[in-house]
Short mmCIF file of C-alpha atoms in Angstrom, two decimals:
data_model
loop_
_atom_site.label_atom_id
_atom_site.label_comp_id
_atom_site.label_asym_id
_atom_site.label_seq_id
_atom_site.Cartn_x
_atom_site.Cartn_y
_atom_site.Cartn_z
CA MET A 1 165.73 101.82 125.82
CA THR A 2 166.00 98.41 127.46
CA ILE A 3 163.91 95.80 125.65
CA THR A 4 162.35 93.78 128.46
CA ALA A 5 160.97 90.26 128.19
CA ALA A 6 157.56 91.63 129.23
CA LEU A 7 157.58 94.09 126.32
CA VAL A 8 158.57 91.37 123.87
CA LYS A 9 155.74 89.18 125.19
CA GLN A 10 153.27 92.04 124.85
CA LEU A 11 154.22 92.55 121.21
CA ARG A 12 154.02 88.81 120.59
CA ASP A 13 150.51 88.68 122.08
CA LEU A 14 149.46 91.58 119.87
CA THR A 15 150.85 90.23 116.61
CA GLY A 16 151.43 86.50 117.02
CA ALA A 17 154.96 86.97 115.65
CA GLY A 18 157.91 84.95 116.96
CA MET A 19 159.92 86.02 120.00
CA MET A 20 163.07 86.82 118.03
CA ASP A 21 161.12 88.79 115.43
CA CYS A 22 159.39 90.77 118.19
CA LYS A 23 162.69 91.54 119.89
CA LYS A 24 164.20 92.71 116.60
CA ALA A 25 161.15 94.88 115.86
CA LEU A 26 161.37 96.57 119.27
CA THR A 27 165.10 97.10 118.88
CA GLU A 28 164.60 98.67 115.46
CA THR A 29 161.88 101.03 116.82
CA ASP A 30 163.54 101.92 120.15
CA GLY A 31 160.91 100.08 122.14
CA ASP A 32 157.91 101.87 120.62
CA LEU A 33 155.18 99.21 120.71
CA ASP A 34 152.95 100.75 118.03
CA ALA A 35 155.90 101.35 115.74
CA ALA A 36 157.06 97.77 116.32
CA VAL A 37 153.65 96.46 115.24
CA ASP A 38 153.90 98.50 112.06
CA TRP A 39 157.48 97.29 111.52
CA LEU A 40 156.33 93.68 111.70
CA ARG A 41 153.42 94.35 109.34
CA THR A 42 155.74 96.11 106.90
CA LYS A 43 158.04 93.09 106.89
CA GLY A 44 155.08 90.77 106.41
CA ILE A 45 155.97 88.85 109.57
CA ALA A 46 152.79 89.58 111.51
CA LYS A 47 150.71 88.62 108.50
CA ALA A 48 152.57 85.36 108.14
CA GLU A 49 152.28 84.46 111.80
CA LYS A 50 148.52 85.11 111.85
CA LYS A 51 148.13 82.43 109.21
CA SER A 52 150.12 79.90 111.21
CA GLY A 53 147.03 78.40 112.82
CA ARG A 54 145.59 77.28 109.50
CA THR A 55 146.11 73.67 108.51
CA ALA A 56 148.81 73.17 105.88
CA ALA A 57 148.58 69.59 104.62
CA GLU A 58 149.21 70.11 100.91
CA GLY A 59 152.54 71.08 99.38
CA LEU A 60 155.43 69.06 98.02
CA ILE A 61 158.06 66.50 98.92
CA GLY A 62 161.52 67.35 97.62
CA VAL A 63 164.63 65.17 97.37
CA ALA A 64 168.26 65.99 96.61
CA ALA A 65 171.33 63.76 96.37
CA SER A 66 175.06 64.10 96.08
CA GLY A 67 177.07 60.89 95.94
CA ALA A 68 176.93 59.21 99.33
CA ASP A 69 174.40 61.70 100.77
CA ALA A 70 170.74 62.36 100.07
CA VAL A 71 167.92 64.28 101.74
CA VAL A 72 164.14 64.39 101.65
CA VAL A 73 162.08 67.36 102.83
CA GLU A 74 158.39 68.14 103.18
CA VAL A 75 157.22 71.72 102.76
CA ASN A 76 153.50 72.18 103.31
CA SER A 77 151.00 74.68 101.96
CA GLU A 78 147.26 75.01 102.52
CA THR A 79 146.18 74.23 98.96
CA ASP A 80 147.36 72.14 96.04
CA PHE A 81 146.97 75.27 93.90
CA VAL A 82 149.99 76.81 95.63
CA ALA A 83 151.91 73.52 95.31
CA ARG A 84 151.55 73.85 91.52
CA ASN A 85 153.00 77.37 91.61
CA ASP A 86 156.48 77.72 90.04
CA ALA A 87 157.71 79.94 92.87
CA PHE A 88 156.68 77.39 95.49
CA GLN A 89 158.29 74.55 93.55
CA THR A 90 161.53 76.52 93.31
CA LEU A 91 161.35 77.15 97.06
CA VAL A 92 160.99 73.44 97.88
CA GLY A 93 163.77 72.46 95.48
CA ASP A 94 166.08 75.05 97.01
CA VAL A 95 165.24 73.89 100.55
CA ALA A 96 166.16 70.31 99.58
CA GLN A 97 169.49 71.48 98.17
CA VAL A 98 170.17 73.49 101.34
CA ALA A 99 169.37 70.42 103.45
CA LEU A 100 172.24 68.52 101.79
CA GLY A 101 174.70 70.80 103.54
CA THR A 102 173.20 70.19 107.00
CA ASP A 103 172.74 67.21 109.32
CA GLY A 104 169.23 66.85 107.91
CA SER A 105 167.32 67.88 111.04
CA VAL A 106 164.43 70.33 110.64
CA GLU A 107 166.13 72.76 113.02
CA ALA A 108 169.37 72.76 111.03
CA VAL A 109 167.62 73.14 107.69
CA ALA A 110 165.39 75.97 108.97
CA ALA A 111 168.41 77.84 110.33
CA ALA A 112 170.55 77.38 107.21
CA THR A 113 171.03 80.29 104.80
CA TYR A 114 168.70 80.27 101.81
CA PRO A 115 170.54 80.34 98.43
CA GLY A 116 171.22 83.80 97.03
CA SER A 117 170.18 85.64 100.18
CA ASP A 118 171.30 86.52 103.68
CA LYS A 119 168.12 85.09 105.19
CA SER A 120 167.52 81.71 106.74
CA VAL A 121 165.24 79.10 105.21
CA GLU A 122 162.72 79.81 107.96
CA GLU A 123 162.72 83.54 107.24
CA THR A 124 162.43 82.91 103.50
CA ILE A 125 159.38 80.70 104.01
CA LYS A 126 157.81 83.43 106.20
CA ASP A 127 158.40 85.93 103.42
CA ALA A 128 156.75 83.55 100.97
CA VAL A 129 153.74 83.22 103.28
CA ALA A 130 153.31 87.00 103.28
CA THR A 131 153.68 87.15 99.50
CA ILE A 132 151.54 84.16 98.52
CA GLY A 133 148.97 84.56 101.31
CA GLU A 134 148.86 80.98 102.55
CA ASN A 135 150.30 79.28 105.59
CA MET A 136 153.43 77.31 104.67
CA ASN A 137 155.95 75.46 106.77
CA LEU A 138 158.94 73.18 106.65
CA ARG A 139 157.33 70.22 108.37
CA ARG A 140 160.11 67.60 108.37
CA SER A 141 163.35 66.54 106.76
CA ALA A 142 165.74 63.59 106.85
CA LYS A 143 169.21 62.83 105.57
CA LEU A 144 170.86 59.49 104.84
CA SER A 145 174.58 58.96 104.29
CA VAL A 146 176.84 55.98 103.63
CA GLY A 147 180.57 55.56 104.15
CA SER A 148 180.88 53.89 100.75
CA GLY A 149 178.14 53.21 98.25
CA THR A 150 175.17 55.37 97.34
CA VAL A 151 171.89 56.78 98.57
CA ALA A 152 169.26 56.30 95.86
CA THR A 153 166.20 58.53 95.55
CA TYR A 154 162.76 58.18 94.01
CA VAL A 155 159.84 60.59 93.71
CA HIS A 156 156.45 59.17 92.82
CA ASN A 157 154.27 61.12 90.35
CA ALA A 158 156.85 63.91 90.11
CA VAL A 159 155.51 67.34 89.15
CA LYS A 160 159.07 68.38 88.37
CA THR A 161 162.44 66.68 88.73
CA ASP A 162 162.86 65.60 92.38
CA LEU A 163 159.53 67.14 93.45
CA GLY A 164 156.26 65.29 94.06
CA LYS A 165 153.79 63.93 96.57
CA LEU A 166 155.89 61.01 97.81
CA GLY A 167 159.65 60.73 98.16
CA VAL A 168 161.92 57.85 99.16
CA LEU A 169 165.59 57.50 100.06
CA VAL A 170 167.39 54.13 100.20
CA ALA A 171 170.97 53.84 101.47
CA ILE A 172 173.05 51.07 99.88
CA GLU A 173 176.37 50.36 101.58
CA THR A 174 178.88 48.71 99.20
CA GLY A 175 182.47 48.87 98.07
CA GLY A 176 181.47 47.99 94.51
CA ASP A 177 180.28 49.95 91.47
CA ALA A 178 178.27 52.96 92.67
CA ALA A 179 176.25 53.27 89.43
CA ALA A 180 175.09 49.64 89.62
CA ALA A 181 174.28 50.09 93.31
CA SER A 182 172.31 53.22 92.47
CA ALA A 183 170.28 51.33 89.86
CA ILE A 184 169.12 48.61 92.27
CA GLY A 185 168.77 51.25 94.98
CA ARG A 186 166.30 53.21 92.86
CA GLN A 187 164.28 50.06 92.19
CA ILE A 188 164.17 49.31 95.93
CA ALA A 189 163.12 52.92 96.54
CA MET A 190 160.24 52.41 94.10
CA HIS A 191 159.36 49.26 96.03
CA VAL A 192 159.37 51.18 99.33
CA ALA A 193 157.08 53.79 97.79
CA ALA A 194 154.61 51.05 96.85
CA THR A 195 154.70 48.88 99.99
CA ASN A 196 155.60 51.24 102.87
CA PRO A 197 157.54 48.69 104.98
CA LEU A 198 157.89 49.17 108.75
CA ALA A 199 161.56 48.14 108.95
CA ILE A 200 164.48 46.79 106.95
CA ASP A 201 164.47 43.37 108.65
CA VAL A 202 163.02 41.58 111.67
CA ALA A 203 165.83 42.80 113.94
CA ASP A 204 164.83 46.40 113.17
CA LEU A 205 161.16 45.95 114.08
CA ASP A 206 159.83 47.51 117.27
CA PRO A 207 159.70 44.66 119.85
CA ALA A 208 156.42 46.05 121.14
CA ALA A 209 154.89 45.71 117.66
CA ILE A 210 156.03 42.08 117.46
CA GLU A 211 154.58 41.28 120.89
CA ARG A 212 151.30 42.95 119.97
CA GLU A 213 150.97 40.88 116.80
CA LYS A 214 152.02 37.74 118.65
CA ALA A 215 149.30 38.30 121.28
CA ILE A 216 146.66 38.76 118.58
CA PHE A 217 147.76 35.65 116.71
CA SER A 218 147.79 33.63 119.95
CA GLU A 219 144.21 34.62 120.76
CA GLN A 220 143.11 33.78 117.23
CA ALA A 221 144.86 30.38 117.37
CA LYS A 222 143.42 29.52 120.79
CA ALA A 223 139.94 30.18 119.43
CA SER A 224 140.47 27.27 117.04
CA GLY A 225 140.50 24.83 119.97
CA LYS A 226 143.69 23.15 118.69
CA PRO A 227 146.28 21.58 121.08
CA GLU A 228 148.95 23.88 122.56
CA ASN A 229 151.79 22.53 120.40
CA ILE A 230 149.72 23.15 117.25
CA ILE A 231 148.83 26.63 118.48
CA GLU A 232 152.53 27.47 118.85
CA LYS A 233 153.20 26.41 115.27
CA MET A 234 150.21 28.40 114.05
CA VAL A 235 151.51 31.52 115.80
CA GLU A 236 155.02 31.00 114.40
CA GLY A 237 153.59 30.66 110.90
CA ARG A 238 151.51 33.82 111.21
CA LEU A 239 154.49 35.75 112.57
CA ARG A 240 156.56 34.66 109.56
CA LYS A 241 153.78 35.91 107.31
CA PHE A 242 153.71 39.20 109.26
CA TYR A 243 157.47 39.63 108.78
CA GLU A 244 157.09 39.00 105.04
CA GLU A 245 154.46 41.73 104.88
CA VAL A 246 156.23 44.49 106.86
CA CYS A 247 160.00 43.86 106.60
CA LEU A 248 161.58 45.33 103.48
CA LEU A 249 164.08 42.55 102.78
CA LYS A 250 161.47 39.81 103.23
CA GLN A 251 158.83 41.40 101.01
CA SER A 252 158.16 40.17 97.47
CA PHE A 253 160.00 42.56 95.17
CA VAL A 254 157.46 44.63 93.21
CA ILE A 255 159.79 44.73 90.20
CA ASN A 256 160.06 40.91 90.16
CA PRO A 257 157.60 39.19 92.57
CA ASP A 258 159.41 35.87 92.09
CA LEU A 259 162.18 37.26 94.30
CA THR A 260 162.24 38.87 97.72
CA VAL A 261 163.96 42.27 97.99
CA GLU A 262 166.82 40.49 99.75
CA GLN A 263 167.20 38.03 96.87
CA ALA A 264 166.97 40.81 94.27
CA LEU A 265 169.76 42.70 96.03
CA LYS A 266 171.86 39.53 96.11
CA GLU A 267 171.33 39.11 92.37
CA ALA A 268 172.38 42.73 91.82
CA GLU A 269 175.70 42.09 93.56
CA LYS A 270 176.86 40.41 90.33
CA GLU A 271 176.65 43.80 88.58
CA ILE A 272 177.86 45.75 91.59
CA GLY A 273 180.88 43.51 91.95
CA ALA A 274 180.79 43.43 95.75
CA GLU A 275 178.50 42.74 98.68
CA ALA A 276 175.70 45.28 99.03
CA LYS A 277 173.50 46.03 102.02
CA VAL A 278 170.47 48.25 102.64
CA THR A 279 171.40 50.21 105.75
CA ALA A 280 168.48 52.64 105.96
CA PHE A 281 165.48 54.06 104.15
CA GLU A 282 163.14 57.04 104.49
CA ARG A 283 159.67 57.39 103.01
CA PHE A 284 157.81 60.72 103.10
CA ALA A 285 154.21 60.80 101.88
CA LEU A 286 152.77 64.29 101.68
CA GLY A 287 150.57 65.25 104.63
CA GLU A 288 150.68 61.86 106.37
CA GLY A 289 149.81 62.28 110.02
CA VAL A 290 148.38 65.77 109.54
CA GLU A 291 144.79 66.06 110.68
CA LYS A 292 143.05 68.02 107.97
CA GLU A 293 140.27 70.40 108.86
CA GLU A 294 136.91 69.32 107.51
CA SER A 295 134.34 72.04 106.91
CA ASP A 296 130.60 71.64 106.39
CA PHE A 297 129.91 74.25 103.71
CA ALA A 298 126.11 73.87 103.97
CA ALA A 299 126.26 74.42 107.73
CA GLU A 300 128.44 77.50 107.25
CA VAL A 301 125.93 79.00 104.78
CA ALA A 302 123.03 78.21 107.14
CA ALA A 303 124.84 79.82 110.05
CA ALA A 304 125.58 82.92 107.99
CA ALA A 305 121.94 83.18 106.93
CA LYS A 306 120.81 83.10 110.58
CA GLY A 307 122.96 85.87 111.71
#
């Protein structure tokens, strides 16, 4: 029997499963719609998809590194209870390791083969949803690489090695000692975890963000009633302060506040034995940007009592 797009859509509407899963189910059941629904339920796919509308803002951040490459991934669950589950922690750790062998994009990681199986990461997570009973998803991932040097990693409040609620990668480009570069790189990663900078340096800042701050500072300075030449200096001073607050290299180093991060890296070059440069960083905080559902339990009880 020919599996038409209309039939696939009909099955998708009935079950909420993905297009490819629906097509496979219909192929396996010779186009029998009812049998295809049962096939999806048997595989746990329909059950998993039905949970996909529920907010998953808990979970874990995982990191993995290998020499000049490192990755950070975020796998979400609905509750922190699941995030403390050994099986879930193994899943996230495995996904991070898989990500090392990809370009780091979510699409590539999701499509990669999960260790010890013939299934993709995406399929494995769907299976876990059906088994554990909570919505889970690979939300994002990133990979940093250097031609020579190291990519340092740091996980804040780790629940297990390389797993926690906040993960950071810092790429250090250098031709010197990789171990020494990794040591300062880890300290800078800890700094990034604490301060959440917007960019490495001024040149990397979004020009629109600079203009926005400049406009605000100008209005504030004009309100002082000072002469125009003084206003310009006031704005310049406030912009410098802004750069010190949001640019990684200009921030006071949390490990040694007497130095900026740039100065601390310069000091570390003595141990590294060569020039060292921060070329990129990534900071993943669990659930950031996810709008969590808020429920009014009292209102739910009242509504249930009424009807």
